Tab-separated table of C-alpha atoms in Angstrom:
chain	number	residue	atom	x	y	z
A	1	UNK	CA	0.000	0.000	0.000
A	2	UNK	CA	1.317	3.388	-0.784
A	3	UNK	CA	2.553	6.229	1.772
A	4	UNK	CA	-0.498	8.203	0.076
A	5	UNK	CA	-3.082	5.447	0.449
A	6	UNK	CA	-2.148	4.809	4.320
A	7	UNK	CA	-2.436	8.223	5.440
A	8	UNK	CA	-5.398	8.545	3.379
A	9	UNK	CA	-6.724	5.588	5.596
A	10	UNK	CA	-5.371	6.764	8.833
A	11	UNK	CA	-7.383	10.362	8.030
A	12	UNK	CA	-10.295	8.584	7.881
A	13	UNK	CA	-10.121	6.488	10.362
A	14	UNK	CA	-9.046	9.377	12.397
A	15	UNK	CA	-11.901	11.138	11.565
A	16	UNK	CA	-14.074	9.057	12.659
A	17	UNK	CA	-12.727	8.670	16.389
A	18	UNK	CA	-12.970	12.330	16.292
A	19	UNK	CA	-16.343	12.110	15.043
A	20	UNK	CA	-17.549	9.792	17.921
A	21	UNK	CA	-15.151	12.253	20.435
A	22	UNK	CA	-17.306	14.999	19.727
A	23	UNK	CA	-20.207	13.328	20.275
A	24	UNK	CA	-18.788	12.219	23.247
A	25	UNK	CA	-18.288	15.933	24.332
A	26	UNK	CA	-21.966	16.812	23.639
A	27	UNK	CA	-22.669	14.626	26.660
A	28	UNK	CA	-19.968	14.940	29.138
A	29	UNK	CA	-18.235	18.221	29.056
A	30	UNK	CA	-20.009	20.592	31.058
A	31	UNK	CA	-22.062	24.315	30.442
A	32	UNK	CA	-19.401	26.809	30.228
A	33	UNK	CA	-20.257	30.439	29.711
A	34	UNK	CA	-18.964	31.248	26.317
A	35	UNK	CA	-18.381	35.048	27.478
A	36	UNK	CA	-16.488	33.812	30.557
A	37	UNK	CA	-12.804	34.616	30.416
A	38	UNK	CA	-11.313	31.092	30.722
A	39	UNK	CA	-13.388	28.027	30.077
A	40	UNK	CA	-13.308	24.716	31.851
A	41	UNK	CA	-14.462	21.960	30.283
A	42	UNK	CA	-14.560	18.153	30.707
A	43	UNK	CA	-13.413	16.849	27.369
A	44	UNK	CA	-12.943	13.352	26.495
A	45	UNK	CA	-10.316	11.467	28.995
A	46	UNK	CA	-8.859	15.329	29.527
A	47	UNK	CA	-9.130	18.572	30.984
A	48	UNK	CA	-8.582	21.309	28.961
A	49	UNK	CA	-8.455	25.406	29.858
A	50	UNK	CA	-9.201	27.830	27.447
A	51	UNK	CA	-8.146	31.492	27.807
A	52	UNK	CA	-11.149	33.190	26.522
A	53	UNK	CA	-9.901	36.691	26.134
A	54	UNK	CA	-9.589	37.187	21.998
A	55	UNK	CA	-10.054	40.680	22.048
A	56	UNK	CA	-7.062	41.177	24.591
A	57	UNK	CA	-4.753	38.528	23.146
A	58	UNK	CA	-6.014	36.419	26.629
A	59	UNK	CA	-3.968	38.465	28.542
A	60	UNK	CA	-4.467	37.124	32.283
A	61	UNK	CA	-5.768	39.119	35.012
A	62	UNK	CA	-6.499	37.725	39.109
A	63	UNK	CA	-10.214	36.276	38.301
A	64	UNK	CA	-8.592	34.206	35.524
A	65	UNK	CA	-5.851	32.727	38.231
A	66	UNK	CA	-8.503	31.765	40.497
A	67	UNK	CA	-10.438	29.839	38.684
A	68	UNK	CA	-7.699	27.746	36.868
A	69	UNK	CA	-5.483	26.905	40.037
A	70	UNK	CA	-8.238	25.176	41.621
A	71	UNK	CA	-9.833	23.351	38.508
A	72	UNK	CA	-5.905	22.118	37.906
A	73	UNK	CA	-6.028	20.708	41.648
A	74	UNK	CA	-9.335	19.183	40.810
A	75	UNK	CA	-8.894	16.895	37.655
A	76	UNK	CA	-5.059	16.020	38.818
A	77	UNK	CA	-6.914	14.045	41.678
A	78	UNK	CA	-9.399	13.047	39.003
A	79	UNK	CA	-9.197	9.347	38.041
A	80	UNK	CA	-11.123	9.874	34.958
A	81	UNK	CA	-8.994	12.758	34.085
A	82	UNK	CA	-5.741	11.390	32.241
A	83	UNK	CA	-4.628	14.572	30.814
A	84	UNK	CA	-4.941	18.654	30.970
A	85	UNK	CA	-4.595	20.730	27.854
A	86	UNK	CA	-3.980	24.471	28.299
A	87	UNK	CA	-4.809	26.716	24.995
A	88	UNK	CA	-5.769	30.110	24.096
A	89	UNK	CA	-9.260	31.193	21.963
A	90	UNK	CA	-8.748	32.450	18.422
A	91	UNK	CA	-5.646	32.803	16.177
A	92	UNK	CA	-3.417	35.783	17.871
A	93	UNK	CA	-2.338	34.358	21.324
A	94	UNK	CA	-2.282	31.334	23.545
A	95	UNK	CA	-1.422	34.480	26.087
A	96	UNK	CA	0.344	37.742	25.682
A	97	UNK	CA	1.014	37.818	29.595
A	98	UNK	CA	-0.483	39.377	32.496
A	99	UNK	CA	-2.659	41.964	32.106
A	100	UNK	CA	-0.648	44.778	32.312
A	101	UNK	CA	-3.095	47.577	32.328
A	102	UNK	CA	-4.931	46.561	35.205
A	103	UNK	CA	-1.759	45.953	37.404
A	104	UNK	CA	-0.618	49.258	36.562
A	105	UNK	CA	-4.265	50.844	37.771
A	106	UNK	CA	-4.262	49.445	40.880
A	107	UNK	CA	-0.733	49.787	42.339
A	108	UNK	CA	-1.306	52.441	44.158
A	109	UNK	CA	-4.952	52.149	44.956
A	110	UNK	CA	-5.585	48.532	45.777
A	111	UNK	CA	-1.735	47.087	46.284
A	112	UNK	CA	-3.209	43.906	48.081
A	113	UNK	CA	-4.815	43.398	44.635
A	114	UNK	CA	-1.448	43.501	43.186
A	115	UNK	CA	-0.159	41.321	46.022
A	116	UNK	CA	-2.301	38.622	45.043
A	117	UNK	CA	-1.991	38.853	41.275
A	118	UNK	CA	1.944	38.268	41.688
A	119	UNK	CA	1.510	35.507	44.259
A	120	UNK	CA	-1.497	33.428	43.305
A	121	UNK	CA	0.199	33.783	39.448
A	122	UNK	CA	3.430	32.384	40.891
A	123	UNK	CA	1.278	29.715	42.589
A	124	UNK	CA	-0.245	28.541	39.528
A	125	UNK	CA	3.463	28.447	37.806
A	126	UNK	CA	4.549	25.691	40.569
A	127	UNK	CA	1.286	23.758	40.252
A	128	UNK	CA	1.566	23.329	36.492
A	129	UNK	CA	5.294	22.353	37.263
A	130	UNK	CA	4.566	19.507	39.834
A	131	UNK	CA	1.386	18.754	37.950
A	132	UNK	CA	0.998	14.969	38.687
A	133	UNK	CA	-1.015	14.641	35.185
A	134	UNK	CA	0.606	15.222	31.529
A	135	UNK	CA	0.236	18.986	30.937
A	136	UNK	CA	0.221	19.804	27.252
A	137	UNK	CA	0.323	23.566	26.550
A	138	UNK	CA	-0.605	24.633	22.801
A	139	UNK	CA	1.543	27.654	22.126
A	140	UNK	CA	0.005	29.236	19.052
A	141	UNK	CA	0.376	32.434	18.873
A	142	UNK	CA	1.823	35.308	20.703
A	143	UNK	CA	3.448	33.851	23.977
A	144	UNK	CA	4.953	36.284	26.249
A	145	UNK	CA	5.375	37.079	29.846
A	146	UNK	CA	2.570	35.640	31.703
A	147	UNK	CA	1.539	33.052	28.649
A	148	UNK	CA	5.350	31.646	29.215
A	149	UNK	CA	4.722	30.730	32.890
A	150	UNK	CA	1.567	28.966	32.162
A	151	UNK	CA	3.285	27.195	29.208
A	152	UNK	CA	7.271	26.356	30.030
A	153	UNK	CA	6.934	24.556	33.158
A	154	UNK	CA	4.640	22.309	31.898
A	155	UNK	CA	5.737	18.902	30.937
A	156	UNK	CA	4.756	19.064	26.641
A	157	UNK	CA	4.562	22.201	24.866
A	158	UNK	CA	3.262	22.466	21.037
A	159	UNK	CA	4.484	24.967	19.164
A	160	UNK	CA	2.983	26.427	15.600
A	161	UNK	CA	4.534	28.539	12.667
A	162	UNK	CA	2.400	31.126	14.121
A	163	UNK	CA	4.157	31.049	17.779
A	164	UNK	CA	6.068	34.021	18.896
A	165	UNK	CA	7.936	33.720	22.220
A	166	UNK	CA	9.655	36.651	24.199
A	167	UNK	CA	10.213	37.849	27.798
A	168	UNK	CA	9.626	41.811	27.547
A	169	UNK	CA	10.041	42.847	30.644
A	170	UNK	CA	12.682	44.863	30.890
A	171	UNK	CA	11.517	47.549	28.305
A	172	UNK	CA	8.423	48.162	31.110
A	173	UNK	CA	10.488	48.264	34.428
A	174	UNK	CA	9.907	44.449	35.886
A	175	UNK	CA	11.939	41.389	35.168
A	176	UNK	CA	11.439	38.165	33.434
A	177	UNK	CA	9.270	36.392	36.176
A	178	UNK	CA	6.627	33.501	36.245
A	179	UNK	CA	9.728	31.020	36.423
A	180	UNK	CA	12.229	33.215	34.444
A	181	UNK	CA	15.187	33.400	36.530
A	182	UNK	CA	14.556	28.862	36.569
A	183	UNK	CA	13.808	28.002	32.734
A	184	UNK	CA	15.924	30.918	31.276
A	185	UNK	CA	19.409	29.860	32.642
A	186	UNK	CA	18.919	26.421	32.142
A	187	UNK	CA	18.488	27.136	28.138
A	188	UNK	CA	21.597	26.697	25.710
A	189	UNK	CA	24.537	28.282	26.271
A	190	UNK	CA	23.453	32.276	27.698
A	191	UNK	CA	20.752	32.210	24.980
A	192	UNK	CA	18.287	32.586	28.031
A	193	UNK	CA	20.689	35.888	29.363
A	194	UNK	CA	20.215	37.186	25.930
A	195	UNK	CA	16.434	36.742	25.827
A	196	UNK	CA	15.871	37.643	29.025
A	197	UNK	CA	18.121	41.336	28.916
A	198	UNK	CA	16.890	41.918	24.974
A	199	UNK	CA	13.285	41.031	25.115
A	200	UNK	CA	14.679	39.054	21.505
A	201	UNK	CA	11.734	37.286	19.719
A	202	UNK	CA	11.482	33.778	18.537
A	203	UNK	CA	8.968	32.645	15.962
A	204	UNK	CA	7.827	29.578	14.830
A	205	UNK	CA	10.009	26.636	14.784
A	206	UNK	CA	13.188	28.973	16.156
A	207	UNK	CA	10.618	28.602	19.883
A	208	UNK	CA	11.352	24.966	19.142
A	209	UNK	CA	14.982	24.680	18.430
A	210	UNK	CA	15.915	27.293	21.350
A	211	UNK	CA	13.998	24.766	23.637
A	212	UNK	CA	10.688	26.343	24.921
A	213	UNK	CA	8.647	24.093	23.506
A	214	UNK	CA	8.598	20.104	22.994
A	215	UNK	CA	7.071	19.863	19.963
A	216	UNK	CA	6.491	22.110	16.649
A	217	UNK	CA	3.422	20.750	14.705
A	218	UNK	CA	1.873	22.977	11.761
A	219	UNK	CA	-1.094	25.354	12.826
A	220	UNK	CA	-3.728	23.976	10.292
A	221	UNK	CA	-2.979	20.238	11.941
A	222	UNK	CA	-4.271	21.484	15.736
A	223	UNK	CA	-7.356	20.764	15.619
A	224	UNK	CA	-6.689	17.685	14.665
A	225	UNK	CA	-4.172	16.552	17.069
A	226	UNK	CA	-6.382	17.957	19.925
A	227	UNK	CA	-9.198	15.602	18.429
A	228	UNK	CA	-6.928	12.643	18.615
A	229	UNK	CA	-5.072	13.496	22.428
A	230	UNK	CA	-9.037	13.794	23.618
A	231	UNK	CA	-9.604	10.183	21.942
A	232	UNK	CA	-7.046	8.267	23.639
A	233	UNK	CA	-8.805	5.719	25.768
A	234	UNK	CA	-7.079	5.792	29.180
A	235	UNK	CA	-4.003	7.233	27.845
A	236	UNK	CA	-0.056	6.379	29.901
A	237	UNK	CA	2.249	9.718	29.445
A	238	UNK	CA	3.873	7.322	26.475
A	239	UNK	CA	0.722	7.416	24.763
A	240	UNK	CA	0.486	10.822	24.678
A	241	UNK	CA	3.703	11.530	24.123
A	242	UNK	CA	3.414	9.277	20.980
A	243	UNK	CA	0.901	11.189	19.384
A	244	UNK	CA	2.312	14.223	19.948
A	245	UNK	CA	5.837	12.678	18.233
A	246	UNK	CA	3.905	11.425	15.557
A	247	UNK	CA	2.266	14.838	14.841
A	248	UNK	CA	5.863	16.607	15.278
A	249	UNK	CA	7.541	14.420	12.996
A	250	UNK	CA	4.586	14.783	10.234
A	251	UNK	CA	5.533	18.645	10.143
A	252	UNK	CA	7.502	19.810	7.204
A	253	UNK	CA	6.964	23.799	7.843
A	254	UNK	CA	10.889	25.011	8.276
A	255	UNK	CA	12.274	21.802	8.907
A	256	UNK	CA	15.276	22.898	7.248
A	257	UNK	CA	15.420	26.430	8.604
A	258	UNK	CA	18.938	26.883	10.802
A	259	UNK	CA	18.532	28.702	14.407
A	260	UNK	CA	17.726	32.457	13.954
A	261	UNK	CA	20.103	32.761	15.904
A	262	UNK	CA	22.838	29.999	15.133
A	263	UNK	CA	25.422	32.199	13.952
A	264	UNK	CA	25.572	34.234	16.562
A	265	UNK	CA	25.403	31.900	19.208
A	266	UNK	CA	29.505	31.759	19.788
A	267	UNK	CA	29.427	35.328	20.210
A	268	UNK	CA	26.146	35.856	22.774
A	269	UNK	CA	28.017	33.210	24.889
A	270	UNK	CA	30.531	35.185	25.007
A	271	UNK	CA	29.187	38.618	25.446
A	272	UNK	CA	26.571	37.540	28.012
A	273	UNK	CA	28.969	35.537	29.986
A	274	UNK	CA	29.635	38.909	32.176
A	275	UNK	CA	28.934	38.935	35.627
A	276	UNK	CA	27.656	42.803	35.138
A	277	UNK	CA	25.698	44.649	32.702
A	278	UNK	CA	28.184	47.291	32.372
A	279	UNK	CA	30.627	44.522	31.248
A	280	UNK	CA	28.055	43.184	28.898
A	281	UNK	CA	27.990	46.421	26.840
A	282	UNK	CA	31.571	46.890	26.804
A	283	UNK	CA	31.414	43.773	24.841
A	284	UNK	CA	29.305	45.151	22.649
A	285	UNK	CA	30.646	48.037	21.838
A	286	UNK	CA	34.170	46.233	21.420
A	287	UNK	CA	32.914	44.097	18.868
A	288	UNK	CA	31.401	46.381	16.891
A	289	UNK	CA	29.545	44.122	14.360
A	290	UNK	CA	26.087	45.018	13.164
A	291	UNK	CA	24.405	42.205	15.496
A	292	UNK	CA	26.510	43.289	18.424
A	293	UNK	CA	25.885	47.047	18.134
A	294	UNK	CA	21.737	46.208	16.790
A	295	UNK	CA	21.674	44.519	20.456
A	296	UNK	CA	23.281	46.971	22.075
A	297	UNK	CA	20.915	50.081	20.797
A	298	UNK	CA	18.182	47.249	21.929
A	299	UNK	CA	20.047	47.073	25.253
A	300	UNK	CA	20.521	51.274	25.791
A	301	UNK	CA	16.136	51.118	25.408
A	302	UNK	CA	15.860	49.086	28.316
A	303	UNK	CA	15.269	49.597	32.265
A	304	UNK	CA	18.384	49.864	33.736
A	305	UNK	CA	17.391	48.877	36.885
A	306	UNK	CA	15.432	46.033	35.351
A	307	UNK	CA	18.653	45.097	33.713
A	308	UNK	CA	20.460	44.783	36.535
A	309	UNK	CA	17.795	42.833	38.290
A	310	UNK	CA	17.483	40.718	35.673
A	311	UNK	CA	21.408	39.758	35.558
A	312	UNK	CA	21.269	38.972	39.022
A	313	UNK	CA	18.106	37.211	38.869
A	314	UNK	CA	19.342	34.736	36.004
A	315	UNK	CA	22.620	34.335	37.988
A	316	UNK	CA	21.047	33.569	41.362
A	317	UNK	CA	18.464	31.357	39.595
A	318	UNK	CA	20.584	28.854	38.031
A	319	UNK	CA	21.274	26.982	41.197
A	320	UNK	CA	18.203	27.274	42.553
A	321	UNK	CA	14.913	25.461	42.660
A	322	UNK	CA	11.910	26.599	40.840
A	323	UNK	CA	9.828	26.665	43.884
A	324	UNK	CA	13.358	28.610	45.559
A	325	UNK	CA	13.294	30.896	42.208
A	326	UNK	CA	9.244	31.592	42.634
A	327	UNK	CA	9.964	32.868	45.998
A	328	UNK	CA	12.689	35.129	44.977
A	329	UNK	CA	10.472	36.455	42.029
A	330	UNK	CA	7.432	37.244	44.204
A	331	UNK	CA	9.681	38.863	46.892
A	332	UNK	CA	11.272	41.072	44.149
A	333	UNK	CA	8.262	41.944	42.515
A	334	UNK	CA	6.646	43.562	45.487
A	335	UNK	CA	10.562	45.255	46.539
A	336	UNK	CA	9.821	46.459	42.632
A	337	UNK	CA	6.589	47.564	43.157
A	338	UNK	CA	7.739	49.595	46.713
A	339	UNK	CA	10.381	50.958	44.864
A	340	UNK	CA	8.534	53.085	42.235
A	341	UNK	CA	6.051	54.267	44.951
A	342	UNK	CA	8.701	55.198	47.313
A	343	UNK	CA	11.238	56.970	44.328
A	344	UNK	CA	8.262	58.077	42.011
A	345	UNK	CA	9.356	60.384	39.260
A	346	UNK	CA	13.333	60.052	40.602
A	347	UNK	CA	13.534	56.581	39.284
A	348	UNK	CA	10.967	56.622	36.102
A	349	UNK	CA	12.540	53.208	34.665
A	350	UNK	CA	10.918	50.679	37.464
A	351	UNK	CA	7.641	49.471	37.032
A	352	UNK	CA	7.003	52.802	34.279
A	353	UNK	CA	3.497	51.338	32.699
A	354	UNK	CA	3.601	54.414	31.236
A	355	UNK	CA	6.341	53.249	28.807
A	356	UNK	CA	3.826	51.573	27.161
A	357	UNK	CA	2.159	53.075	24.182
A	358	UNK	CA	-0.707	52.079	22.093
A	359	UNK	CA	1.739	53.039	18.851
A	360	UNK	CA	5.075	51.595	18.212
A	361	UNK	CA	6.540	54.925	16.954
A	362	UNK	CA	5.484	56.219	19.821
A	363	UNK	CA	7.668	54.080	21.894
A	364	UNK	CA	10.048	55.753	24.846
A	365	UNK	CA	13.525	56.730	24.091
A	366	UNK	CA	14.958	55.697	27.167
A	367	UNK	CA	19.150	55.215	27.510
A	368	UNK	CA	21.415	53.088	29.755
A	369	UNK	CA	22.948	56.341	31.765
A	370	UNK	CA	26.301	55.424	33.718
A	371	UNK	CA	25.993	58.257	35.298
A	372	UNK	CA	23.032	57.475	37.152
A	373	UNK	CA	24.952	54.323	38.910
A	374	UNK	CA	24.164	55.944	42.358
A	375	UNK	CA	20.086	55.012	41.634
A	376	UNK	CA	20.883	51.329	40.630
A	377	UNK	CA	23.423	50.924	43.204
A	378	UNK	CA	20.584	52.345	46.014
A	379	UNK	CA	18.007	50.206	44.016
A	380	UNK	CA	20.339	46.974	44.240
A	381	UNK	CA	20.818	47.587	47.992
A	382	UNK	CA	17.361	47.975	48.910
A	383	UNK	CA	16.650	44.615	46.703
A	384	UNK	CA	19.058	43.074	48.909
A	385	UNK	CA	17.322	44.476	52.527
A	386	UNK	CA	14.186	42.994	52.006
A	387	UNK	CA	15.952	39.810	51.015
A	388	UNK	CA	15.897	38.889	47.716
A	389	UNK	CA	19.510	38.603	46.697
């Protein structure tokens, strides 16, 4: 029988197990609110958590937390449940991170808010990470921030052509959180330094090959593999992991694409093998190739307070626990937070939501000042007070 013929079977007979797993979902998934903002539904042997914000790329916000961590809790205790998938509504973003907008609003007027955000968010991180059931994160789509912590610690993560990966923090003030200062280090080489300091995007199959995600199948085929993971009858992690493998393999989209990055590679191991930031732009500027000084004008945009913070983070992190790394990230968030309200307008580049701009062009024209060491140094030692570092 020919290659054509017996995937031509297999579709069929695929289709029909789909057919009969849709049926199956009529009867046993439960009402769900199609205007609610996350959706939890009973599907087949699985449980599987929609982000239901289109409109706002499924940015997540507290009420979104809430309802996931304890629904997560729920079916991993579930012996019916032998699988959770995690996926975003519509064709933008799984999740473009925490909502942003609404953190920023209520800073100053309801910090507890903000207090619970950070730590319920962080929360939610570790339970996907010691999530006693296979955790299979669809990553199509914008994934940053906030979308990466309910994505990377999970134990299989599918990637599309359409996925876009970065960790943007430092261009508002923060850090690379939700895990950062755990997964980041741990990637090849100081790729995760340079991804975490440059807020560098990966698309596509490049989110594969740099190790975010487990899997790269193409975006029309989702469906499809969804179908077939909510059909398994009583699935073992091997089982799943099969089908996911067999989907992966069946991908031809930029199979024969190199890195984005693979040339460069020698060079941002070496440059972002500094133990300062100050040292990190020297190597920059000493090089003096196009990528070098490119980064470097990326670099002189950023926070550099959040730069710092970051550097330290990533160092510190790499010999820690995630659950050790959580902690650190909640503890700095709020010493983040405390720092803006107690500098203000002295020390614009922490936490500065109002960096953010509905227009690109429009974007802040911030630059890495030596000369205003004496702020990071006081910002560094006040991180270190309250116990972070």
């Amino acid at each position: 029988m020919g290659l054509w013929k017996v995937w031509s079977f297999t579709s069929r007979f695929n289709s029909s197990k789909r057919t009969n797993t849709i049926l199956q979902h009529l009867t046993m998934s439960k009402h769900t609110d199609a205007a609610a903002e996350v959706l939890l539904e009973r599907k087949g042997c699985a449980g599987v958590i929609t982000l239901n914000r289109p409109k706002f790329l499924n940015a997540l916000n507290l009420s979104m937390i809430q309802q996931i961590y304890p629904q997560l809790k729920k079916w991993e205790q579930d012996p019916e449940t032998f699988l959770i998938i995690m996926k975003g509504a519509g064709e933008k973003a799984f999740c473009a991170g925490g909502d942003i907008r609404v953190i920023s609003e209520n800073t100053k007027t309801n910090p507890k808010m903000v207090q619970d955000f950070f730590r319920e968010e962080y929360m939610l991180n570790n339970a996907i990470d010691s999530c006693l059931k296979p955790y299979i994160a669809l990553i199509h789509g914008i994934t940053m921030g906030g979308g990466v912590g309910l994505s990377v610690h999970g134990q299989f993560r599918v990637a599309t052509e359409k996925s876009l990966f970065a960790m943007p923090e430092t261009a508002i003030g923060l850090f690379p959180d939700v895990g950062g200062g755990y997964f980041l280090p741990r990637l090849q080489g100081k790729l995760g330094y340079f991804l975490a300091l440059t807020g560098f995007r990966l698309k596509g199959r490049d989110v594969y090959t740099a190790g975010i995600a487990t899997h790269f199948v193409d975006s029309e085929k989702l469906g499809m593999l969804e179908d077939d993971l909510l059909a398994l009858n009583s699935p073992s992690k091997e089982n799943i992991a099969d089908v996911l493998e067999t989907y992966h393999t069946k991908s031809k989209i930029d199979q024969d694409k190199s890195f984005i990055l693979e040339e460069h590679m020698d060079k941002i191991n070496s440059w972002f093998s500094a133990n300062t930031v100050e040292e990190i732009i020297e190597n920059l500027q000493q090089d003096g190739s196009s990528f070098a000084l490119e980064q470097l004008k990326v670099i002189n945009k950023m926070s550099p307070t959040s730069l710092k913070i970051t550097l330290r983070q990533l160092m510190e992190g790499s010999s820690k626990t995630l659950p050790e790394v959580l902690t650190m990230e909640y503890r700095l968030s709020q010493a983040c937070i405390a720092w803006s309200l107690i500098l203000g307008k002295n020390c614009p580049d922490v936490l500065s939501f109002k960096w953010i701009r509905s227009s690109r062009s429009k974007m802040r024209e911030s630059r890495y000042e030596p000369r205003r060491s004496n702020i990071l140094r006081e910002a560094m030692t006040f991180m270190k007070a309250l116990g972070q570092f």
